Short mmCIF file of C-alpha atoms in Angstrom, two decimals:
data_model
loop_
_atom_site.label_atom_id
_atom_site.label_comp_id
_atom_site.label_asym_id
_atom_site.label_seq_id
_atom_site.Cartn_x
_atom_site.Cartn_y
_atom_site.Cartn_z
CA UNK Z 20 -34.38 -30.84 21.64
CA UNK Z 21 -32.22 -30.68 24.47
CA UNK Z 22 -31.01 -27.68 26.73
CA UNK Z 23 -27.15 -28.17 25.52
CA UNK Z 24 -28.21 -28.29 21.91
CA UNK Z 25 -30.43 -25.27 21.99
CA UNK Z 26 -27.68 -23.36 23.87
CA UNK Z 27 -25.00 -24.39 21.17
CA UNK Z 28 -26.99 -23.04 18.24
CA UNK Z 29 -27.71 -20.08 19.83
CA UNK Z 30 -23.77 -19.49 20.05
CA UNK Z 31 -23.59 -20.39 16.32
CA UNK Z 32 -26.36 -18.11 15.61
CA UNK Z 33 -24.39 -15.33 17.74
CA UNK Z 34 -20.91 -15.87 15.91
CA UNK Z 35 -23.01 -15.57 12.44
CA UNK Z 36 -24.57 -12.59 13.24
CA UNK Z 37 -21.04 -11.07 14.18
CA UNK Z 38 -18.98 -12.26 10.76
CA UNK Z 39 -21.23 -10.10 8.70
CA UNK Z 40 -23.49 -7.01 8.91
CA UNK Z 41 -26.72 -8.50 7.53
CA UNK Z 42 -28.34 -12.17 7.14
CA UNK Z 43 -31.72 -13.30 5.52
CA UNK Z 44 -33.97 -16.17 7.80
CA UNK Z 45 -33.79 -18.38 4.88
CA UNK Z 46 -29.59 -17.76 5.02
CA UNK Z 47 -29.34 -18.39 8.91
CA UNK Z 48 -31.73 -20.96 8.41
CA UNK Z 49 -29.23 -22.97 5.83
CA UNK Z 50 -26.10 -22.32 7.77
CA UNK Z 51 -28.10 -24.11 11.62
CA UNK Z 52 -29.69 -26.58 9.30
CA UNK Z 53 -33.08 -25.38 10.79
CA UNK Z 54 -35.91 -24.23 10.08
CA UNK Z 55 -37.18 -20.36 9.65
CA UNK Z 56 -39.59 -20.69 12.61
CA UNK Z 57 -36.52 -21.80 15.18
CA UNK Z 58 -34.39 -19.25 13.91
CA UNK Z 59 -36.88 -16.23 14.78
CA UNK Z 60 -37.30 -18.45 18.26
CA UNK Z 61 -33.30 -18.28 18.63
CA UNK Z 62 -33.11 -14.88 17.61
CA UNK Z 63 -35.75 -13.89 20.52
CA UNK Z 64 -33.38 -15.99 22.95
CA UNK Z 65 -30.31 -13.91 22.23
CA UNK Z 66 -32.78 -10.16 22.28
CA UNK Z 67 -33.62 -11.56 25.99
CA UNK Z 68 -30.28 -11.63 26.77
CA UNK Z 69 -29.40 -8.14 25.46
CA UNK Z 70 -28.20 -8.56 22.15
CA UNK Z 71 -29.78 -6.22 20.30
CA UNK Z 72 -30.80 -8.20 16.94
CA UNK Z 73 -32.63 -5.97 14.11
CA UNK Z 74 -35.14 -7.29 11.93
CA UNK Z 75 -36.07 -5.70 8.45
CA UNK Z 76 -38.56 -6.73 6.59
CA UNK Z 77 -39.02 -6.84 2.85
CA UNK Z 78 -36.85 -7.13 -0.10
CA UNK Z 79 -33.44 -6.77 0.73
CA UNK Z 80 -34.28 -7.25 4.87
CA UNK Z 81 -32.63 -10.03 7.00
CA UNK Z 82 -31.59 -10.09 10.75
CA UNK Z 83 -28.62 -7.49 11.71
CA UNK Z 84 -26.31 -7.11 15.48
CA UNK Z 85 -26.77 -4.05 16.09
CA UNK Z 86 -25.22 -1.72 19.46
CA UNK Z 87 -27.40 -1.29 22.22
CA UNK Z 88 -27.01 0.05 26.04
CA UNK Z 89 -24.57 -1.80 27.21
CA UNK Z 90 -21.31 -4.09 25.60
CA UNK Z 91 -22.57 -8.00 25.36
CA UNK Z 92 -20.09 -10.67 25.30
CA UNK Z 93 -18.55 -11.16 22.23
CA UNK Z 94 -17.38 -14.50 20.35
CA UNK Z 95 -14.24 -14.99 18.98
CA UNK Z 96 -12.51 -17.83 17.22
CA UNK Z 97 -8.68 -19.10 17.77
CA UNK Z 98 -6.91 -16.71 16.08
CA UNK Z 99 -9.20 -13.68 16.85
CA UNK Z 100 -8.66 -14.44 20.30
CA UNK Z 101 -4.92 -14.52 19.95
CA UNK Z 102 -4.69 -11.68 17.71
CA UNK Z 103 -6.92 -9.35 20.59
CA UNK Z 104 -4.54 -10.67 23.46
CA UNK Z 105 -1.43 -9.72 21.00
CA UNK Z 106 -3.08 -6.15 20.42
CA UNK Z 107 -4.00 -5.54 24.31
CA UNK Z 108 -0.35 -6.07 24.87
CA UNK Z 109 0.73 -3.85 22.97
CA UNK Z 110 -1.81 -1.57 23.46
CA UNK Z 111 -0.61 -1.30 27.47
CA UNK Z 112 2.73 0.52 25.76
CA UNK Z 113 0.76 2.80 23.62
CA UNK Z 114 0.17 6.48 22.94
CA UNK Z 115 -3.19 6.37 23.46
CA UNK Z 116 -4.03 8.11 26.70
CA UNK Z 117 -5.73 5.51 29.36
CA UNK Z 118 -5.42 3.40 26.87
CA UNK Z 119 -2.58 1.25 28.69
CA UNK Z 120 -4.63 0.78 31.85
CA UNK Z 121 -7.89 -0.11 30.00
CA UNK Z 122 -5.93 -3.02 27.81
CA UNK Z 123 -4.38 -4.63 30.79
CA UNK Z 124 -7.87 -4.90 32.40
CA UNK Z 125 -9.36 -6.43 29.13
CA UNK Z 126 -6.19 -8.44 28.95
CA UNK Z 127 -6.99 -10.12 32.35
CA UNK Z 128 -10.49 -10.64 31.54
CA UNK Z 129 -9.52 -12.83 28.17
CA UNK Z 130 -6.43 -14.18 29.51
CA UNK Z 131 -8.92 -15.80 32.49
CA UNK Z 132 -11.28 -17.14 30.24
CA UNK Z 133 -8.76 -18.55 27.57
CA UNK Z 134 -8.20 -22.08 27.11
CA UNK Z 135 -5.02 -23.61 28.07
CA UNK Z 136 -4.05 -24.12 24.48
CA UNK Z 137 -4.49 -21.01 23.03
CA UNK Z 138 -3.10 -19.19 26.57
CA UNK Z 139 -0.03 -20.96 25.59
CA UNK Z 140 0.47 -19.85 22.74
CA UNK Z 141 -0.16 -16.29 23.51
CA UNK Z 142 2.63 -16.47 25.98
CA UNK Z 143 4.80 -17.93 23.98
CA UNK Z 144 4.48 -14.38 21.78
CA UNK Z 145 4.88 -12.44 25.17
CA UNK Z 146 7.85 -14.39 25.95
CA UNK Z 147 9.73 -14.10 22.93
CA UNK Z 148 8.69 -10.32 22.40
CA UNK Z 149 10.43 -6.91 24.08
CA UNK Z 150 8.34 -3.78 23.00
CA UNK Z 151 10.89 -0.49 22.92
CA UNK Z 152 8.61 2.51 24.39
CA UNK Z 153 8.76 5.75 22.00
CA UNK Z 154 8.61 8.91 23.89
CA UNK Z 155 5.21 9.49 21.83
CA UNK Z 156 2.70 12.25 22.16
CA UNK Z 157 -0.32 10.82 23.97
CA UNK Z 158 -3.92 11.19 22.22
CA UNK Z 159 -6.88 11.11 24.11
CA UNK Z 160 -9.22 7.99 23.25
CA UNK Z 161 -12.56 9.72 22.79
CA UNK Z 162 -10.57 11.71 20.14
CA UNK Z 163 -9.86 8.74 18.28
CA UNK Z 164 -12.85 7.37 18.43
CA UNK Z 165 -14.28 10.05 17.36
CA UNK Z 166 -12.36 10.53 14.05
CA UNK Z 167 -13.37 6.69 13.57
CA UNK Z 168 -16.51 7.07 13.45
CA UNK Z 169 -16.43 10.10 11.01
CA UNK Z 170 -14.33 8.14 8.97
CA UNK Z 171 -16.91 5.35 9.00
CA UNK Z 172 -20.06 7.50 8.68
CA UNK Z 173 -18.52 9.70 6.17
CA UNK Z 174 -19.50 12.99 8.11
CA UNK Z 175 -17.32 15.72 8.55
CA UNK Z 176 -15.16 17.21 11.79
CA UNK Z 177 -14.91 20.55 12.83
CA UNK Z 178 -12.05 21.37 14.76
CA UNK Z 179 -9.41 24.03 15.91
CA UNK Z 180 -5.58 23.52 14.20
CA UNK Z 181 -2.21 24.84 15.58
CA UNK Z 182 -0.14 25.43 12.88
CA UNK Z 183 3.39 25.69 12.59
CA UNK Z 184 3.74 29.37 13.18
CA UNK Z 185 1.68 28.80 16.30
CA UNK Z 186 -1.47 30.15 15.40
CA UNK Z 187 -4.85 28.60 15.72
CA UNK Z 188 -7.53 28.20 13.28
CA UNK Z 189 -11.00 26.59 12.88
CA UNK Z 190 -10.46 23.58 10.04
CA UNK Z 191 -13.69 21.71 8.47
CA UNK Z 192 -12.51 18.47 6.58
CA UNK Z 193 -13.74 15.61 5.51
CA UNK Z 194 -11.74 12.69 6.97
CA UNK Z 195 -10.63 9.42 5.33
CA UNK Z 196 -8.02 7.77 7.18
CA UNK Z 197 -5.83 7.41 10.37
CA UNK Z 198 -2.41 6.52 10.64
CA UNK Z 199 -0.01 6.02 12.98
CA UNK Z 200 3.65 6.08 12.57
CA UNK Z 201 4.34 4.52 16.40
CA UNK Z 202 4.99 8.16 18.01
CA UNK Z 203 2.34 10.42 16.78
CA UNK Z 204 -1.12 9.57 14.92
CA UNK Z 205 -2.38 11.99 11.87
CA UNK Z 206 -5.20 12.07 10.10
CA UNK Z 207 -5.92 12.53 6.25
CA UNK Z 208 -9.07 14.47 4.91
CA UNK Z 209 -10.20 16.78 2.28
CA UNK Z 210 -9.99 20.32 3.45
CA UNK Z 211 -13.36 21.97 2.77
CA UNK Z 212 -12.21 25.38 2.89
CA UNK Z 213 -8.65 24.57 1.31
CA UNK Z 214 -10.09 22.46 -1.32
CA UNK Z 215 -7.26 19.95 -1.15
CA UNK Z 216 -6.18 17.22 0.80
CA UNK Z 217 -4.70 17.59 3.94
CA UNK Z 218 -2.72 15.61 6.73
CA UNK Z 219 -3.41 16.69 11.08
CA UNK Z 220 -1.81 15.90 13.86
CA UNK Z 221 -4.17 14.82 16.10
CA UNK Z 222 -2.14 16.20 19.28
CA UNK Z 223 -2.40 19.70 17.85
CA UNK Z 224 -6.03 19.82 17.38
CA UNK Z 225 -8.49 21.42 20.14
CA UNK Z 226 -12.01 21.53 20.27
CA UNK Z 227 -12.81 18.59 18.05
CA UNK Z 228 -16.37 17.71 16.78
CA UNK Z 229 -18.04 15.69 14.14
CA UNK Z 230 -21.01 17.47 12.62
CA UNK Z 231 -24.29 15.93 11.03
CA UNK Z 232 -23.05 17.18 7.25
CA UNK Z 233 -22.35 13.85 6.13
CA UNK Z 234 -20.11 13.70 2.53
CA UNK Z 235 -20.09 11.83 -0.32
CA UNK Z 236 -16.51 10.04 -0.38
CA UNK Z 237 -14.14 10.96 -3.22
CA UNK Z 238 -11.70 9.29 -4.95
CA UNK Z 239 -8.20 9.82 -2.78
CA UNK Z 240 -4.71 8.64 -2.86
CA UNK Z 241 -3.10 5.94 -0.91
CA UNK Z 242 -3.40 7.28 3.19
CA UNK Z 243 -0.05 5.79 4.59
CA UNK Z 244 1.98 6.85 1.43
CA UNK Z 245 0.41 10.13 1.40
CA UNK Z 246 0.92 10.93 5.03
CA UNK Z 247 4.15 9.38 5.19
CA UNK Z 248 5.58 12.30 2.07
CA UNK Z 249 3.41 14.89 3.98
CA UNK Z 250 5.30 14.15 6.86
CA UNK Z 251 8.53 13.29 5.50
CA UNK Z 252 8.94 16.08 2.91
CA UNK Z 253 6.02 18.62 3.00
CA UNK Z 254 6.96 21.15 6.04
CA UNK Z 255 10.57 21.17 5.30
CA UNK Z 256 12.62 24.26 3.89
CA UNK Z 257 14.40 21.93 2.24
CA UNK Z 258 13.91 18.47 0.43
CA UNK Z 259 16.75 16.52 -0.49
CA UNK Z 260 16.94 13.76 -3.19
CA UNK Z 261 20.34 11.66 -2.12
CA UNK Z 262 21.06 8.30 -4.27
CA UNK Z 263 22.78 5.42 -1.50
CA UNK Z 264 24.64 2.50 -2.85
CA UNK Z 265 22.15 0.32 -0.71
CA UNK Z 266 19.28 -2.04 -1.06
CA UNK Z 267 16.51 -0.18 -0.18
CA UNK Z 268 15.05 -2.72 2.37
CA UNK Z 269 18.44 -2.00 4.42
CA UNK Z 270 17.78 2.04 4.12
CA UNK Z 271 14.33 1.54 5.03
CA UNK Z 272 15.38 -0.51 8.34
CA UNK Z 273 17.51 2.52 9.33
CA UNK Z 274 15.42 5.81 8.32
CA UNK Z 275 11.92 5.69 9.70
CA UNK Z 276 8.62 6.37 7.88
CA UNK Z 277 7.81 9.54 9.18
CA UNK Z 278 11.85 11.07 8.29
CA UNK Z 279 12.11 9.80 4.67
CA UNK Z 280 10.90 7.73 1.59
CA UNK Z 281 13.16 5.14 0.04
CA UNK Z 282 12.51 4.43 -3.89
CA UNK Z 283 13.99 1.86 -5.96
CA UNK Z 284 17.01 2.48 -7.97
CA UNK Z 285 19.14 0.34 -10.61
CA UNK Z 286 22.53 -1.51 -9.66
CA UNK Z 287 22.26 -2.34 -6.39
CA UNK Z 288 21.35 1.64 -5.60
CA UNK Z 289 18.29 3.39 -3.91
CA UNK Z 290 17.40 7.35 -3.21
CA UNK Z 291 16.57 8.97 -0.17
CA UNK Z 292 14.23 11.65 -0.43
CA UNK Z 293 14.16 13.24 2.91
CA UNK Z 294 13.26 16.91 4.32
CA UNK Z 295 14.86 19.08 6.47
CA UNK Z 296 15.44 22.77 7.63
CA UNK Z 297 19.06 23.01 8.31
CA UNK Z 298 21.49 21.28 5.66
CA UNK Z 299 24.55 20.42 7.85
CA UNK Z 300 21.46 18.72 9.79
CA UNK Z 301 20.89 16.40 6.32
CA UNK Z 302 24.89 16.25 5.78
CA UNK Z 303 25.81 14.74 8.71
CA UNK Z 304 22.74 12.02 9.02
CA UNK Z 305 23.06 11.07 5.63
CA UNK Z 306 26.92 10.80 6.03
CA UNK Z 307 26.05 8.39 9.53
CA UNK Z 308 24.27 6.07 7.37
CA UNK Z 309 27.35 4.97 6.20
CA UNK Z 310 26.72 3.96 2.51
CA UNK Z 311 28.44 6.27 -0.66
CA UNK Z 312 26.19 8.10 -1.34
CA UNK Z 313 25.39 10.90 -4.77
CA UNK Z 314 24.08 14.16 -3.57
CA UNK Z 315 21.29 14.35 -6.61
CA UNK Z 316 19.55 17.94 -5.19
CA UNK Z 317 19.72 20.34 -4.06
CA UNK Z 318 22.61 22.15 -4.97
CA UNK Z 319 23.19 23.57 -1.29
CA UNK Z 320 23.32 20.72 0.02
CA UNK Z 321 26.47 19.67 -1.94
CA UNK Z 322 27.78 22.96 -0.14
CA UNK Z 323 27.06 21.68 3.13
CA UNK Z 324 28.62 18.03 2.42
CA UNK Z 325 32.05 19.78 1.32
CA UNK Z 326 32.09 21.89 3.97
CA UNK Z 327 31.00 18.66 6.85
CA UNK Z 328 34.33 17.03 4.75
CA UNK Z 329 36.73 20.13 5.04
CA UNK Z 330 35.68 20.39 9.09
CA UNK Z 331 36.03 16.10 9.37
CA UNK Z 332 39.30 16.35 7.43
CA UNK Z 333 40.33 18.92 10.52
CA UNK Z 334 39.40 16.92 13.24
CA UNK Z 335 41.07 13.80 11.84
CA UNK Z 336 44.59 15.98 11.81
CA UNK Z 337 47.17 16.46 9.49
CA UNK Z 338 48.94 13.10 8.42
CA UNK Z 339 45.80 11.46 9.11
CA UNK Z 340 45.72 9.31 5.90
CA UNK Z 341 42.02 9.87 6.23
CA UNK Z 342 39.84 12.32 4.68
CA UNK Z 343 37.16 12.76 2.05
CA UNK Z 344 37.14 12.61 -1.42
CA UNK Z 345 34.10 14.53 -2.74
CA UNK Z 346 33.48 16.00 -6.68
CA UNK Z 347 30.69 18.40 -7.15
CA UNK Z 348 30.39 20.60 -10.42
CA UNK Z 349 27.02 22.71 -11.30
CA UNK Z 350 25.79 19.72 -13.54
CA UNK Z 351 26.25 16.86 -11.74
CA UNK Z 352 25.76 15.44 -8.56
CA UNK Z 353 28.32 15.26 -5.61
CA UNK Z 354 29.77 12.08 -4.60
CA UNK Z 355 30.84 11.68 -1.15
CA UNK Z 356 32.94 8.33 0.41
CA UNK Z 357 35.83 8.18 3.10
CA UNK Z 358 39.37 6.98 2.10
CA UNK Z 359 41.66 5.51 4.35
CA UNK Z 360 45.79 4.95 2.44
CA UNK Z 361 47.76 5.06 5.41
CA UNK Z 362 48.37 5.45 9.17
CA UNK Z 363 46.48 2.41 10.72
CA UNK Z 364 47.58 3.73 14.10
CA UNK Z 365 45.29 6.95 13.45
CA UNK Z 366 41.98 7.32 13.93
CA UNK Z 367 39.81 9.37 11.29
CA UNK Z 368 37.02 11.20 12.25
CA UNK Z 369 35.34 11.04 8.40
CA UNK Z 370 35.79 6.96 8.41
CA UNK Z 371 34.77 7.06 12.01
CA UNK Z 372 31.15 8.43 10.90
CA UNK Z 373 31.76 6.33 7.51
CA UNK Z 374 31.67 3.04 9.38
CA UNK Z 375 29.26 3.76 12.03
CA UNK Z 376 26.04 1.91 10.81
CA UNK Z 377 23.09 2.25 13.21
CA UNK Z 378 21.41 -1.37 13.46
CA UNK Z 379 18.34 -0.55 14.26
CA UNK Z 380 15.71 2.73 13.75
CA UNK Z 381 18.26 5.40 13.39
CA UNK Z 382 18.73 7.96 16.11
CA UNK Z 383 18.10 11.67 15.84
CA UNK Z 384 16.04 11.04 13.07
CA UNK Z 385 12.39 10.48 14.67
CA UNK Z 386 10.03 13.66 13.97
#
């Protein structure tokens, strides 16, 4: 058997070992079309050259890539190795602190070894992609990959928590999930001492440690959706329910994540269920959405949209034409649109903020 030949199985052998956590002899065997003997010889061959391949024996044992002292080189097919070169780039805008330098160095390193082909069509993604830089709070790595691993190992984290009001306290939880809404990264776990679940900001913990108590996973809920209504909703003095005559895909281009949850609604209408702790705040960036819109709860905030009308309707000026036509009673929700019957020389303040449709993540509105 020939040098080339040898060296090409041991590749194959390499790329098997990384698609799945554990194989038998008699598995790798099948998939090299050799026999058990040359797979143990190949397996030696890639040991020598400091991949560190376990061997179980028994029942249930098989050959496993596990991590030793230092990083070996990896294999990757076509699209892995496009999808990492996507990732890096974007990863050298992130809000992961040293993050950015790291993935351009691991960028240069792929991009040098990539074949022509596939370089090609990465930069064909660079080229036709602009990445806008949020003015995110920056985590530090080893935090995050420290919360990974807890998350994989299913051990719990001991840390220190500002809350709102300032204050610090010690937290134990048991995490689940990250998620990232683009500008700041949370995490969700069962609060041992709360006995519920929970959503951190990792840029307001301190002291951070996983522990060897290792946890029996539970049954949770959905980790984006739940951190996105924690966010959204959850710390807010108020929460406001507001039906928009919108498809919701449109509402959901303009209101990030993190602000507010868009549901479903008959007739070509949606709701907005967003929080906030000053209602003129919630008038007026509901209003610059620019759909009509049905003030469902709560009843203060029906206050605040009259008076946001009565102090547009003054700006606009007497003999206007424009102002706003608003009905709110205790038993049914307010209505709000802009009118406009006359003087086309005039501007209107109310149809001004009427017609003003942001056309892309709306403005103000990132938490």
């Amino acid at each position: 058997m020939s040098v080339e030949s040898t060296t090409e199985r041991v590749l194959r052998l390499l790329a098997l070992l990384q698609r799945r956590p554990s194989w038998t002899a008699v598995e790798l065997a099948a998939e090299l079309g050799v026999t058990d003997r040359s797979v143990r010889r190949d397996v030696e061959r890639l040991r020598a050259l400091g991949y560190p391949v376990h061997a179980t024996a028994g029942v249930g044992g098989g050959y496993q890539l596990g991590a030793g002292t230092r990083l070996p080189p990896l294999l990757l097919d076509d699209e892995e190795a496009i999808a990492t070169a996507v990732s890096l780039r974007l990863a050298a805008g992130g809000t992961v602190t040293g993050a950015g330098e790291a993935a351009l160095r691991a960028l240069a390193k792929l991009d040098q070894v990539m074949p022509p082909r596939l370089r090609a069509e990465v930069r064909a993604v660079y080229g036709a992609t602009e990445t806008l830089v949020d003015p995110g709070v920056e985590i530090d790595a080893e935090l995050l990959m420290m919360l990974a691993r807890a998350c994989r190992d299913a051990v719990r984290v001991r840390f220190r928590y500002a809350g709102h009001d300032g204050g610090e306290r010690e937290r134990t939880v048991e995490p689940v999930r990250m998620v990232s809404t683009g500008r700041r990264w949370y995490l969700m776990a069962w609060d041992v001492d709360r006995d519920g679940w929970r959503t951190f900001r990792l840029d307001r913990m301190r002291e951070a440690e996983a522990t060897t108590w290792r946890f029996r996973a539970r049954e949770h809920p959905d980790p984006a959706a739940y951190v996105q209504r924690s966010v959204a909703e959850a710390p807010y003095r108020y929460l406001a329910r507001v039906r928009l005559h919108a498809p919701p895909d449109r509402v959901r281009e303009l209101v990030p994540p993190q602000v507010g949850r868009v549901e479903d609604d008959r007739d070509g209408w949606c709701v907005l269920v967003a929080g906030g702790q000053d209602l003129d705040w919630l008038a007026v960036h509901v209003a610059r959405l620019g759909f009509e819109a049905e003030v469902l709860e709560p009843a203060e905030l029906r206050e605040a949209v009259a008076r946001l009308a009565r102090r547009l309707a003054a700006m606009a000026g007497p003999g206007s034409g424009h102002g706003w036509r608003y009905t709110a009673t205790a038993a049914s929700p307010t209505r709000v649109s802009t009118t406009a019957t006359s003087s086309p020389t005039t501007g209107g303040a109310a149809e001004a903020i009427s017609r003003r449709r942001p056309t892309s993540r709306f403005a103000g509105w990132s938490r």
